[in-house]
XYZ file of C-alpha atoms in Angstrom:
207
model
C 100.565 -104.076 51.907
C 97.855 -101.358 52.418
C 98.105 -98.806 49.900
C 96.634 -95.934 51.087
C 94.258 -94.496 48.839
C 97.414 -95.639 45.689
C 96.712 -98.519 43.448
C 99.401 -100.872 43.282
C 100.998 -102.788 40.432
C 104.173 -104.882 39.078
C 105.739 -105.121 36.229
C 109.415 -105.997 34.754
C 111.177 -106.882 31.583
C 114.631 -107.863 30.829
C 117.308 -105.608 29.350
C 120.740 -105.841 27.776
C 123.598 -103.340 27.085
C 126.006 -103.762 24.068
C 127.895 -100.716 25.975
C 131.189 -101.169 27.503
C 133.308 -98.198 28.581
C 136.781 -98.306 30.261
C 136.547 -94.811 31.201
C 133.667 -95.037 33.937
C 134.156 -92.737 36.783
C 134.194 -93.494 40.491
C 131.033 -92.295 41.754
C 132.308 -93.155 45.100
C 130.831 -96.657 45.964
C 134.359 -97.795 47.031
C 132.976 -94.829 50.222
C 129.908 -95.923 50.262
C 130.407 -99.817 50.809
C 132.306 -98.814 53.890
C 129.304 -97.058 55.431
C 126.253 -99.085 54.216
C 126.391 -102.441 54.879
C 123.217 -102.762 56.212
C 120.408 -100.290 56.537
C 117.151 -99.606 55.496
C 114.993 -102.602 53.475
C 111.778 -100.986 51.400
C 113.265 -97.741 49.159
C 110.938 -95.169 48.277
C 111.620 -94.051 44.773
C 109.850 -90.765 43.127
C 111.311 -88.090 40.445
C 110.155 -85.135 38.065
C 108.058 -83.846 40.790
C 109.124 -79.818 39.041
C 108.252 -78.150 42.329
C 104.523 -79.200 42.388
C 104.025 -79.551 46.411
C 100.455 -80.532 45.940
C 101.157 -84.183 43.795
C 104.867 -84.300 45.920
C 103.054 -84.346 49.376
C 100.823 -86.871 47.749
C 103.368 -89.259 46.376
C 105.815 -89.026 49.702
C 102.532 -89.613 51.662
C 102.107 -93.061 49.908
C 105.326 -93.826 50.260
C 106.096 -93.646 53.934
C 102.769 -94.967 54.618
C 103.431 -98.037 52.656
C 106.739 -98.746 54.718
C 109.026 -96.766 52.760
C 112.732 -96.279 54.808
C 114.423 -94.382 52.281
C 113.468 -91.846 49.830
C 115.013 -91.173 46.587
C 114.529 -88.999 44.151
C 115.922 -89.121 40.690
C 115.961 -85.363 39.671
C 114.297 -82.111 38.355
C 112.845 -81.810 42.119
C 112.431 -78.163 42.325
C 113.739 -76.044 45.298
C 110.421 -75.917 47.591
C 110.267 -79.847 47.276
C 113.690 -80.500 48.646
C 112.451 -78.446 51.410
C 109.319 -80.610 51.932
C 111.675 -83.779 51.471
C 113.938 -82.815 54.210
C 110.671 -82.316 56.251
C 109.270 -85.520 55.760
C 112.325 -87.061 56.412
C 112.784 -85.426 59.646
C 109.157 -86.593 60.795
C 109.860 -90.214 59.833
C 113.523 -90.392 61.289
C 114.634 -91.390 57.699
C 116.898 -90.031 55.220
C 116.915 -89.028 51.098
C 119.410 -89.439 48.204
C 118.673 -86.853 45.655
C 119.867 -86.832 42.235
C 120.200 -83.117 40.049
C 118.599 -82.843 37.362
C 118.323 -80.509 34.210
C 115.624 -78.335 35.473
C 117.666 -77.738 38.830
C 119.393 -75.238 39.757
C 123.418 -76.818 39.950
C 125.022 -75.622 43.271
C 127.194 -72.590 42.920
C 125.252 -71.375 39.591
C 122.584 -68.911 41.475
C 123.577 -67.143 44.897
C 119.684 -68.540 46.244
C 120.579 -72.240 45.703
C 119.851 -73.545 49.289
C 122.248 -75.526 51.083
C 121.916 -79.425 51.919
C 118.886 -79.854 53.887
C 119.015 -82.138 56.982
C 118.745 -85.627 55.849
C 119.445 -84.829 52.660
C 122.366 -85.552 50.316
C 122.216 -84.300 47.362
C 124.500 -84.267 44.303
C 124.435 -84.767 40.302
C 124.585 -89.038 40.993
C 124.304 -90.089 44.610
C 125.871 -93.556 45.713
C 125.397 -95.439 48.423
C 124.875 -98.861 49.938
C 121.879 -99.691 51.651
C 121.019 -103.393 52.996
C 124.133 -104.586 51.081
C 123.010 -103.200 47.952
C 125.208 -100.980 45.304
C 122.628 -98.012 44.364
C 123.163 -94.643 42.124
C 120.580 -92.074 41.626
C 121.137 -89.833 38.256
C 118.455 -88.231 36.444
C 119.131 -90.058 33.249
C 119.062 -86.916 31.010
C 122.717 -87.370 29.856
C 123.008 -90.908 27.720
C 126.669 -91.388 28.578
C 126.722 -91.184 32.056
C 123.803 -93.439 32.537
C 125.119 -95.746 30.447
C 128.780 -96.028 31.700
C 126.966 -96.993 34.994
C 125.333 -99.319 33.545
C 127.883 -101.460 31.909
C 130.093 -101.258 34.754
C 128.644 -104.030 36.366
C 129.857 -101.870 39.798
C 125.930 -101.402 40.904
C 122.925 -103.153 42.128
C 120.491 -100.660 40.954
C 120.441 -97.685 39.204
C 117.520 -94.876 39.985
C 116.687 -92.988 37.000
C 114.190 -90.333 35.556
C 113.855 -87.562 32.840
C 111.370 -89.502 30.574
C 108.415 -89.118 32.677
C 107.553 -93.084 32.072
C 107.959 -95.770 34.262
C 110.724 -98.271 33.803
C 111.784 -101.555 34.979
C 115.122 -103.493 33.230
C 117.742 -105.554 33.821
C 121.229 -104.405 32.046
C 123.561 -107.620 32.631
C 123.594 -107.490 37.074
C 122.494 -104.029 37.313
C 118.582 -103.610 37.833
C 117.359 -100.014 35.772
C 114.141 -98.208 37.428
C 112.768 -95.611 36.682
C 109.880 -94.539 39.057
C 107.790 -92.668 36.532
C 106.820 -88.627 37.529
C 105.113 -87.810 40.308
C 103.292 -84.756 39.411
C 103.336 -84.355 35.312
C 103.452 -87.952 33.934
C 103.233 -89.107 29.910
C 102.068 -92.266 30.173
C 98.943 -92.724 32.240
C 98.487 -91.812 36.080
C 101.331 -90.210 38.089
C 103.575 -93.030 40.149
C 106.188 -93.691 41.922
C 108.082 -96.819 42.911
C 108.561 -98.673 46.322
C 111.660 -101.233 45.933
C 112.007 -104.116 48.754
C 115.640 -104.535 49.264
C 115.269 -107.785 50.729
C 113.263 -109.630 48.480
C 114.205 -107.201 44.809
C 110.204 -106.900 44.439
C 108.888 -103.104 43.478
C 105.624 -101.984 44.056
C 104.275 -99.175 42.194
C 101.964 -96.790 43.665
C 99.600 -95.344 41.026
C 98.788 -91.777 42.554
C-alpha cells in the first residue's frame, strides 16, 4: 500500500474489562444490522482535528488515497471540518460517521450549529454495520459510556478519541482504537488510522 507522502506503522496489544453493566443503552445496532450487511472494506479513522483545515485536509488526503471507503471521525471536529468532510466525501462517492465531542457544539445548543451535511451522519455515538461488522464511534471523553459499550460484547469495534494518543486493544470481542489526533497530537507525530475490514489489520498513517 502506497502511502502517500504518510509513514506507515502497526501496532496492537491486548486488553481486558472487569466492567459489566446491565444498564447499556441501545445505540441502535439492532437498525443498523438491518442496513449494513455488507459495504465498504478499508475504514478511514481520524479525530481531534479542533477545526485545523490545514492538518484535516492533510490527514483525509492520506486516507482516501490509501483506499480508504469510509471515514470516521471520533469527535471534537470543529464546524469548518465537517464542512470539508462532507466535501471530500462527496468527491470520493463515500460517506462519514461522526461522533460529538466535548469541544463541539451539541445540536440545538447555538442557533449557528449547521445541519447534517450530505454524507454525513452525525450524532453523540454513531452505529452502524459495515462489511458485517458491529462499529460505534464516541469520543471517549465520558468513562461510562465508553465503557458500557465495551462490556456489552454487542460491537465489533469501537472508534474512540479525546486523549490525543493512539490506541489499539482488545476488551473481551470488542476491538478499542483510537486513531490518535490529526492536527494537535501528545505523543509524537499527528496520525490517523486506516482499518481493513476484511482482514482486522490497521495501518497507521504518520502525518
Amino acid at each position: 500500500m502506497a502511502s502517500s507522502g504518510a509513514a506507515l506503522w502497526r501496532d496492537g496489544s491486548p486488553g481486558t474489562s472487569q466492567n459489566r453493566f446491565s444498564d447499556f443503552p441501545d445505540f441502535g445496532i439492532a437498525r443498523a444490522r438491518r442496513r449494513g450487511e455488507s459495504g465498504p472494506m478499508k475504514v478511514g479513522i481520524l479525530s481531534d482535528t479542533h477545526n485545523h483545515l490545514r492538518e484535516t485536509r492533510k490527514a483525509l488526503d492520506a486516507l482516501v488515497q490509501n483506499g480508504a471507503q469510509h471515514l470516521v471521525h471520533c469527535g471534537d471536529v470543529g464546524e469548518d471540518v465537517v464542512d470539508l468532510i462532507s466535501a471530500t466525501c462527496l468527491e470520493h462517492g463515500i460517506e462519514a460517521h461522526i461522533a460529538i465531542g466535548n469541544c463541539d457544539r451539541r445540536p440545538g445548543e447555538e442557533a449557528g450549529f449547521s445541519p447534517q451535511p450530505p454524507k454525513i451522519v452525525r450524532a453523540h455515538a454513531p452505529a452502524f454495520v459495515l462489511a458485517g461488522k458491529t462499529c460505534l464511534a464516541m469520543h471517549g471523553d465520558r468513562p461510562h459510556p465508553l465503557g458500557q459499550a465495551l462490556a456489552s460484547g454487542t460491537f465489533d469495534y469501537v472508534f474512540t478519541g479525546h486523549t490525543h494518543a493512539p490506541a489499539d486493544e482488545h476488551v473481551g470481542s470488542t476491538r478499542l482504537l483510537n486513531p490518535g489526533s490529526a492536527a494537535r497530537s501528545r505523543l509524537g507525530p499527528p496520525s490517523v488510522a486506516l482499518l481493513d475490514l476484511a482482514t482486522d489489520e490497521v495501518a497507521w498513517l504518520l502525518l
